[in-house]
Amino acid sequence: MGIPADASPARAAIGRRSFLRLSLGSVAAVTLAGCGLLGSRDDLNTVGTITFDEPLSIPPLLEATSAGGHRVYELVTRSGRSVILDGAETPTWGINGPFLGPTLRAHRGDTIRIDVRNELDEATTLHWHGMHLPASADGGPHQTISPGGSWSPTWTVDQPAATLWYHPHPHGESERHTYRGLAGMFILTDDVEAGLDLPRDYGVDDIPVIVQDKTFDSRGRFSDGDDQYVGSLGDTVLVNGTANAFFEVTAEHTRLRLLNASTARSYAFGFSDGRDFALIATDGGLLEAPVELSSILLTPGERAEIVVTMSGTDDTVTLRSYPQDLGVSGGRARGAGADDELDILLLTTATDLAPRPRIPSQLAQLDDISPTDDTATRTFELGNDRINGQQMDMARIDEVIPVGTTEVWEVVNTHSQPHNFHIHDVQFRVVSIDGQSPPPELRGRKDTVYTPPGSRIRLTMRFDDYADPETPYMYHCHLLRHEDRGMMGQFVVVEPGQRPTELSHHHG
Ligand code: C2O
Ligand code: CU
Ligand code: CU
């Protein structure tokens, strides 16, 4: 989180130099973009240039109250000002604070209610990304909350432990609202996860790592400096709203809950000394067994839980994003930020590290949802601002799915540009990528997957419950500018034989 401007009068005076350096960097990037062809840009490399002198801010865990058998959370969307770069106040949006939002945590089986009040002067929504829930509680574009209004969705958490998140989803405005700062983490726990020897002390050895890239103008305001086809690429990476962040590790194993909450940028997360880490969970929860990796690609909206091992009292390592293979090359790769190399978060050790047992070799049992020959298959062609040749229409239901079924969704990126694919309500499994079985990091529960140009990705998922012919869920590209421009469609889950209800543009 940014430090509320009013809470830190002393900070404005110090460290003006680092603000100047960052803002000059932004000016240079804008100038470079301005003199080439539309969208041309140079690679960005920040390795060795980050001061890492700000303690990582940890979003507070939101306490729930109980009322009528519900766990009740209160969220208020508002605008504010935050000191993110020294010497400047940035106008920001946040939830229960000026920038970003608190972390919500709920256990499988909890019946929860979230009371959202919108104190912004425009309508927004809050969507619980990755959550299995009734469509009317989903917080998509049909559940707008007008200025001064409120909304109280309720549901029973019934899915495995996972790192989910929440962000706004007003039609055509998701990019702007999320970029301004409306985003937070939503951690689900369950008995399986609780029974494993994993780091889970929030803010101590279990750390939210919400990664967003921003561009600041010369007065410290957010701006979209570097507009590319994928969206706006920032030159300053914030973690939990902190620029130049460091975190002091206190245990041998630290669990990082990586969330790519950027609107456009993909990250290939790894460590500066090339050390391996254990991937334990993807979007929808734990893997069956940890996977040793030295880097993992997360495109916008994706999450990964990794456990990093530190040793001794002077171990220091940087979480970095490496150049990545997005299946594009040349100018398209540069324009997608694929060749950028970014230092993100410094991990240091200062005390003796608390010893920890080995990471368990078995994690969770995953449901088998392998498709059979007669599993219904739908195809989704990703094109320029379109899915299956159509732009999003709030009044059109694109897909009608009978409840209680398993389906295969075949997603084909027929465009020359990077896109990804996100489905509301369900967690899917990747069956194949261009006919090949997926790599280990894509074998777990997922709700968002990268779809390189030319690729054909088969997903399988179950639609177990929550039939509602009136209220659609969304599927879309999670590069938010693409979503806003119409790369989104709507599906309803219905009782067999039921037909969807006609929608009006401003429903709910
Ligand atoms: Cu994270 Cu439809 O969104
Ligand atoms: Cu979502
Ligand atoms: Cu896209």
XYZ file of C-alpha atoms and ligand atoms in Angstrom:
513
model
C 0.000 0.000 0.000
C 1.181 3.513 -0.507
C 1.751 5.420 2.638
C -1.198 7.760 3.115
C 0.116 11.214 2.259
C -1.245 12.793 5.420
C 0.364 10.139 7.616
C 3.953 10.885 6.696
C 4.738 14.607 6.734
C 8.450 13.965 7.181
C 8.863 11.831 4.119
C 8.090 14.508 1.587
C 11.339 16.273 2.402
C 13.706 13.358 2.090
C 14.954 11.420 -0.864
C 13.810 13.859 -3.534
C 16.653 12.529 -5.603
C 15.118 9.110 -6.105
C 11.887 10.713 -7.267
C 13.782 12.845 -9.770
C 15.665 9.861 -11.092
C 12.464 7.905 -11.585
C 10.607 10.747 -13.193
C 13.473 11.504 -15.566
C 13.386 7.847 -16.533
C 9.716 8.207 -17.401
C 10.316 11.303 -19.481
C 13.042 9.516 -21.431
C 10.765 6.567 -22.109
C 7.946 8.793 -23.336
C 10.312 10.690 -25.613
C 11.654 7.488 -27.110
C 8.166 6.191 -27.727
C 7.222 9.493 -29.278
C 9.899 9.600 -31.953
C 9.467 6.125 -33.392
C 6.557 4.462 -35.115
C 3.395 4.099 -33.099
C 4.091 1.676 -30.305
C 7.797 1.277 -30.913
C 9.828 1.209 -27.760
C 13.206 0.281 -26.412
C 13.672 -2.545 -23.972
C 13.563 -1.533 -20.367
C 16.246 -2.869 -18.065
C 16.181 -1.760 -14.433
C 18.669 -4.289 -13.082
C 21.054 -2.554 -10.713
C 19.140 0.743 -10.766
C 16.624 0.127 -7.972
C 17.439 1.575 -4.544
C 15.515 -1.059 -2.529
C 15.314 1.263 0.463
C 11.593 1.106 1.267
C 10.264 -1.617 3.541
C 7.658 -3.646 1.676
C 4.225 -2.647 2.804
C 1.974 -5.562 3.738
C -1.735 -4.994 3.110
C -3.597 -5.375 6.410
C -5.671 -8.511 6.923
C -9.288 -7.433 7.108
C -11.041 -8.649 10.242
C -14.455 -10.100 9.576
C -17.322 -9.594 12.010
C -20.034 -12.161 12.384
C -23.700 -11.576 11.847
C -26.455 -14.137 11.397
C -24.050 -17.019 10.697
C -22.155 -14.957 8.111
C -18.645 -13.660 8.236
C -19.051 -10.065 7.175
C -16.343 -7.962 5.536
C -16.661 -4.247 4.972
C -15.054 -2.626 1.982
C -15.223 1.007 0.939
C -13.913 2.160 -2.443
C -12.553 5.705 -2.324
C -10.021 8.072 -3.777
C -7.020 9.388 -1.900
C -3.425 10.482 -2.137
C -0.385 8.341 -1.526
C 3.319 8.979 -1.240
C 4.704 6.298 -3.537
C 7.770 8.099 -4.845
C 9.636 10.346 -2.433
C 8.783 13.975 -2.903
C 5.439 13.522 -4.614
C 1.852 12.780 -3.777
C 0.089 10.505 -6.212
C -3.693 10.678 -6.557
C -4.777 7.074 -6.097
C -7.824 4.937 -5.519
C -8.073 2.324 -2.846
C -10.305 0.159 -0.724
C -10.490 1.057 2.982
C -7.429 3.241 2.396
C -5.987 5.530 -0.258
C -4.301 2.859 -2.379
C -4.997 -0.835 -3.050
C -7.060 -2.807 -0.553
C -6.815 -5.045 2.502
C -6.276 -8.785 2.239
C -9.417 -10.834 2.788
C -9.124 -14.346 4.170
C -11.828 -16.981 4.421
C -11.931 -20.718 5.099
C -13.640 -23.324 2.955
C -17.185 -23.723 4.270
C -17.484 -20.149 5.561
C -20.606 -18.317 4.526
C -19.464 -14.807 3.846
C -21.037 -11.480 3.059
C -19.098 -8.550 1.725
C -20.581 -5.121 2.278
C -19.133 -2.891 -0.414
C -19.795 0.835 -0.337
C -18.718 2.979 -3.263
C -17.456 6.392 -2.187
C -15.944 7.172 -5.588
C -17.752 9.677 -7.738
C -18.288 7.135 -10.486
C -19.823 3.695 -10.701
C -17.579 0.685 -10.275
C -17.794 -3.006 -9.351
C -15.715 -5.426 -7.329
C -15.104 -8.839 -8.849
C -13.755 -11.796 -6.848
C -11.317 -13.196 -9.371
C -11.012 -16.985 -9.176
C -13.994 -17.466 -6.873
C -16.630 -20.119 -7.428
C -19.873 -18.334 -6.562
C -23.345 -17.399 -7.816
C -23.221 -15.133 -10.876
C -25.141 -12.422 -9.032
C -22.329 -12.241 -6.445
C -19.522 -12.236 -9.020
C -19.045 -8.479 -9.321
C -18.849 -8.423 -13.096
C -20.108 -5.605 -15.327
C -23.772 -6.271 -14.464
C -23.257 -5.671 -10.735
C -22.309 -2.011 -10.835
C -22.366 0.007 -7.632
C -23.344 3.598 -8.259
C -21.542 6.474 -6.508
C -22.687 6.494 -2.902
C -24.317 3.107 -3.393
C -23.619 -0.235 -1.839
C -23.735 -3.918 -2.686
C -23.710 -6.956 -0.396
C -23.011 -10.213 -2.198
C -23.095 -13.383 -0.133
C -21.955 -16.949 -0.815
C -20.491 -20.001 0.834
C -16.836 -20.595 0.084
C -16.645 -24.034 -1.455
C -13.331 -24.523 -3.181
C -9.777 -25.429 -2.178
C -7.305 -23.098 -0.492
C -5.957 -20.605 -3.020
C -4.614 -17.138 -3.652
C -7.421 -15.189 -5.311
C -7.802 -11.463 -5.754
C -10.388 -8.773 -6.269
C -10.550 -5.848 -8.651
C -13.143 -3.708 -10.457
C -14.918 -4.866 -13.605
C -17.123 -2.006 -14.893
C -17.622 -2.470 -18.611
C -15.084 -0.476 -20.587
C -13.400 0.854 -17.434
C -11.658 -2.141 -15.865
C -8.205 -1.023 -16.949
C -8.526 2.511 -15.611
C -10.135 1.525 -12.302
C -7.637 -1.243 -11.621
C -4.665 0.908 -12.637
C -5.792 3.673 -10.265
C -5.404 1.225 -7.393
C -8.546 -0.802 -6.779
C -7.091 -4.271 -6.164
C -6.466 -6.599 -3.275
C -5.709 -10.201 -2.385
C -8.274 -12.778 -1.279
C -6.727 -15.778 0.446
C -8.745 -18.954 0.833
C -7.734 -21.603 3.356
C -8.971 -25.143 3.896
C -8.217 -28.168 6.072
C -5.944 -29.764 3.485
C -3.678 -26.738 3.299
C -3.844 -26.260 7.074
C -2.583 -29.817 7.562
C 0.598 -29.243 5.557
C 3.893 -27.994 6.898
C 3.954 -24.783 4.869
C 4.766 -21.214 5.874
C 1.459 -19.503 6.706
C 2.199 -16.675 9.112
C 0.760 -13.740 7.161
C 3.226 -10.920 6.651
C 6.003 -12.895 8.359
C 6.759 -15.961 6.248
C 3.638 -15.896 4.048
C 3.835 -12.742 1.983
C 1.457 -11.187 -0.526
C 3.432 -9.938 -3.533
C 1.070 -7.800 -5.612
C 3.059 -6.676 -8.636
C 2.027 -3.705 -10.764
C 3.964 -1.531 -13.169
C 3.252 2.179 -13.276
C 4.396 5.244 -15.109
C 4.547 8.515 -13.210
C 4.433 11.951 -14.781
C 6.742 14.759 -13.659
C 4.342 15.664 -10.846
C 4.129 12.144 -9.548
C 0.719 11.313 -10.984
C 0.028 7.974 -12.646
C 0.075 8.330 -16.395
C 0.011 5.925 -19.275
C 3.419 6.706 -20.611
C 4.162 3.806 -22.854
C 1.112 2.773 -24.828
C 1.510 -0.473 -26.688
C -0.879 -2.932 -28.274
C -0.923 -4.945 -25.029
C -1.824 -1.808 -23.082
C 0.195 0.568 -20.992
C 3.626 -0.617 -19.867
C 5.041 1.132 -16.819
C 8.704 1.739 -16.043
C 8.325 1.544 -12.255
C 7.352 -1.699 -10.575
C 5.421 -1.490 -7.318
C 4.984 -4.396 -4.919
C 1.950 -3.982 -2.658
C 2.094 -0.324 -3.703
C 5.711 0.123 -2.579
C 8.396 1.322 -4.997
C 12.007 0.258 -4.297
C 10.734 -2.393 -1.898
C 12.813 -4.681 0.273
C 11.649 -7.369 2.661
C 13.572 -8.828 5.569
C 13.155 -12.574 5.626
C 13.103 -14.287 9.041
C 12.701 -17.977 8.211
C 14.481 -20.495 6.019
C 11.393 -20.872 3.876
C 9.264 -17.960 2.809
C 6.054 -18.352 0.858
C 5.508 -15.632 -1.712
C 2.001 -15.272 -3.106
C 2.815 -13.727 -6.470
C -0.052 -11.856 -8.103
C 0.330 -10.190 -11.474
C -2.086 -7.309 -10.921
C -0.703 -5.334 -13.853
C -3.112 -4.408 -16.599
C -0.822 -5.352 -19.496
C 2.635 -6.523 -18.461
C 3.682 -10.152 -18.104
C 6.479 -11.152 -15.742
C 8.842 -14.122 -15.806
C 9.596 -14.221 -12.096
C 12.903 -15.649 -10.934
C 15.766 -14.798 -8.617
C 18.852 -12.749 -9.416
C 21.287 -15.573 -8.587
C 19.306 -18.122 -10.564
C 18.333 -20.110 -7.463
C 15.436 -22.497 -7.795
C 12.225 -22.105 -5.868
C 9.367 -24.492 -5.183
C 6.130 -23.759 -6.980
C 3.396 -25.031 -4.665
C 0.201 -23.485 -6.027
C -1.215 -21.852 -9.128
C -4.353 -19.705 -9.624
C -6.869 -22.074 -8.056
C -4.810 -23.747 -5.358
C -2.147 -26.258 -4.432
C -0.457 -28.512 -6.953
C -0.270 -32.243 -6.259
C 3.444 -31.900 -5.558
C 5.874 -28.984 -5.494
C 7.697 -28.229 -8.737
C 11.287 -26.947 -8.673
C 11.616 -24.047 -11.085
C 13.982 -21.179 -11.714
C 11.346 -18.970 -13.317
C 7.622 -18.778 -13.846
C 5.662 -16.709 -16.335
C 2.619 -14.892 -14.973
C 0.491 -12.919 -17.406
C -2.013 -10.338 -16.107
C -4.409 -11.843 -13.557
C -2.392 -15.028 -12.899
C -1.061 -16.061 -9.484
C 1.565 -18.473 -8.193
C 2.574 -19.448 -4.683
C 6.272 -20.132 -4.444
C 8.504 -21.056 -1.528
C 11.965 -19.549 -1.595
C 14.753 -20.853 0.604
C 17.265 -18.487 2.190
C 20.193 -19.490 4.366
C 22.660 -17.865 6.728
C 22.512 -14.328 8.019
C 23.706 -12.490 4.949
C 21.783 -14.106 2.155
C 20.472 -11.449 -0.185
C 18.611 -12.035 -3.401
C 16.406 -10.047 -5.739
C 13.097 -11.162 -7.161
C 13.433 -10.237 -10.797
C 11.442 -10.478 -14.004
C 13.500 -11.934 -16.827
C 13.041 -11.553 -20.570
C 10.326 -14.006 -21.521
C 9.082 -16.062 -24.395
C 5.607 -14.833 -25.244
C 5.696 -16.509 -28.639
C 6.315 -13.209 -30.413
C 9.565 -11.722 -31.657
C 11.135 -8.483 -32.816
C 9.025 -5.353 -32.443
C 6.041 -7.320 -31.164
C 8.105 -8.826 -28.369
C 9.531 -5.427 -27.446
C 6.064 -3.906 -27.625
C 4.761 -6.556 -25.229
C 7.607 -5.868 -22.799
C 8.846 -9.420 -23.360
C 12.495 -8.371 -23.581
C 12.418 -6.187 -20.470
C 14.392 -7.134 -17.376
C 13.105 -5.701 -14.138
C 14.290 -5.822 -10.559
C 11.228 -6.155 -8.335
C 11.835 -6.921 -4.666
C 14.963 -7.341 -2.598
C 14.936 -10.124 -0.015
C 17.462 -9.736 2.780
C 18.201 -11.685 5.940
C 19.330 -9.933 9.054
C 18.771 -12.325 11.914
C 19.267 -16.032 12.315
C 16.635 -17.664 10.222
C 13.979 -19.755 11.905
C 14.627 -23.353 10.851
C 11.865 -24.990 8.882
C 11.093 -28.566 7.907
C 11.338 -29.607 4.304
C 8.535 -28.554 2.035
C 6.087 -31.481 1.925
C 6.562 -33.653 -1.133
C 2.814 -34.228 -1.488
C 0.453 -31.272 -1.420
C -3.153 -31.741 -2.534
C -5.196 -34.294 -4.399
C -6.663 -32.744 -7.526
C -10.014 -33.802 -8.953
C -9.753 -35.687 -12.171
C -11.797 -33.841 -14.747
C -10.337 -35.434 -17.849
C -12.675 -35.038 -20.791
C -14.066 -38.062 -22.570
C -14.844 -38.365 -26.256
C -18.378 -37.107 -25.817
C -17.536 -34.105 -23.637
C -19.131 -30.996 -25.142
C -16.513 -28.768 -26.753
C -16.763 -25.049 -27.451
C -14.253 -23.059 -29.426
C -13.145 -19.516 -28.668
C -11.161 -17.680 -31.303
C -9.187 -14.757 -29.980
C -8.803 -11.947 -32.510
C -8.193 -8.217 -32.488
C -10.610 -6.878 -29.815
C -12.916 -9.804 -30.493
C -13.728 -13.318 -29.427
C -15.310 -15.510 -32.113
C -15.531 -12.422 -34.311
C -17.703 -10.495 -31.898
C -17.195 -7.703 -29.451
C -18.737 -7.855 -26.015
C -22.395 -6.914 -25.883
C -23.858 -6.570 -22.410
C -27.247 -7.635 -23.783
C -26.066 -10.777 -25.589
C -25.534 -14.179 -23.972
C -22.819 -15.935 -25.923
C -22.836 -19.367 -24.323
C -25.488 -21.345 -22.453
C -24.137 -24.137 -20.285
C -26.242 -26.830 -18.636
C -25.415 -27.187 -14.956
C -23.755 -30.386 -13.812
C -21.605 -30.834 -16.906
C -17.946 -31.102 -17.799
C -16.885 -29.168 -20.880
C -13.845 -28.622 -23.033
C -13.121 -25.081 -24.123
C -10.694 -24.840 -26.976
C -9.091 -21.413 -27.084
C -7.323 -20.472 -30.291
C -5.324 -17.288 -30.607
C -5.703 -16.489 -34.291
C -4.192 -13.040 -33.821
C -0.548 -12.018 -34.149
C -0.503 -10.512 -30.661
C -0.289 -11.817 -27.079
C -3.569 -12.445 -25.275
C -4.605 -14.532 -22.323
C -7.898 -16.146 -21.391
C -9.754 -15.955 -18.093
C -13.018 -17.640 -17.110
C -15.171 -16.544 -14.182
C -16.773 -18.962 -11.694
C -14.681 -22.044 -12.449
C -11.148 -23.279 -12.156
C -10.084 -25.181 -15.240
C -7.329 -27.615 -16.055
C -5.144 -27.320 -19.119
C -5.554 -30.485 -21.196
C -3.138 -29.627 -23.963
C -1.239 -26.836 -25.660
C -0.922 -27.360 -29.404
C -1.586 -31.039 -28.820
C 1.168 -31.432 -26.226
C 0.551 -32.048 -22.564
C 1.141 -28.911 -20.486
C 4.330 -28.246 -18.508
C 4.168 -29.002 -14.742
C 3.382 -25.387 -13.833
C 0.209 -25.546 -15.938
C -1.073 -28.854 -14.590
C -2.863 -27.465 -11.548
C -6.042 -25.480 -11.043
C -6.085 -22.378 -13.212
C -8.520 -19.595 -14.081
C -6.289 -17.590 -16.429
C -3.883 -18.938 -19.021
C -1.486 -17.385 -21.500
C -2.398 -17.984 -25.161
C 0.534 -17.178 -27.458
C -0.228 -16.122 -31.054
C -1.108 -19.157 -33.139
C -1.659 -21.419 -30.145
C -4.546 -23.788 -29.562
C -5.142 -24.553 -25.907
C -7.669 -27.072 -24.655
C -9.127 -26.477 -21.208
C -11.535 -28.599 -19.242
C -13.796 -27.545 -16.398
C -16.945 -28.511 -14.530
C -20.026 -26.358 -14.086
C -21.345 -27.939 -10.923
C -23.936 -25.565 -9.549
C -25.375 -22.028 -9.352
C -27.727 -22.242 -12.321
C -29.169 -18.778 -13.002
C -30.631 -18.029 -16.435
C -30.706 -14.296 -15.742
C -27.196 -13.435 -14.745
C -24.119 -14.113 -16.863
C -20.534 -14.789 -15.944
C -17.703 -13.450 -18.109
C -14.794 -14.912 -20.018
C -12.248 -12.552 -21.470
C -8.701 -11.572 -22.228
C -7.189 -10.313 -18.958
C -5.061 -7.710 -20.685
C -7.512 -5.187 -19.376
C -7.397 -2.808 -22.306
C -8.422 -5.680 -24.560
C -11.219 -6.646 -22.184
C -12.427 -3.031 -22.147
C -12.348 -2.895 -25.949
C -14.658 -5.856 -26.219
C -12.529 -9.009 -25.952
C -15.074 -10.490 -23.594
C -18.114 -12.732 -23.772
C -20.881 -13.850 -21.440
C -22.114 -17.271 -20.395
C -24.998 -18.410 -18.258
C -25.271 -21.672 -16.376
C -28.821 -23.062 -16.571
C -30.878 -26.050 -15.536
C -31.018 -28.517 -18.431
C -33.550 -27.295 -20.977
C -33.775 -23.825 -19.431
C -33.265 -20.797 -21.672
C -31.425 -17.629 -20.746
C -33.472 -14.596 -19.853
C -33.146 -11.572 -22.148
C -30.696 -9.088 -20.760
C -30.958 -5.360 -20.887
C -27.872 -3.172 -21.072
C -28.202 -1.950 -17.558
C -29.200 -4.903 -15.567
C -28.895 -5.093 -11.809
Cu -9.843 -10.671 -13.017
Cu -13.112 -10.877 -15.313
O -11.482 -10.711 -14.159
Cu -12.349 -13.079 -12.867
Cu -5.812 -9.621 -25.219
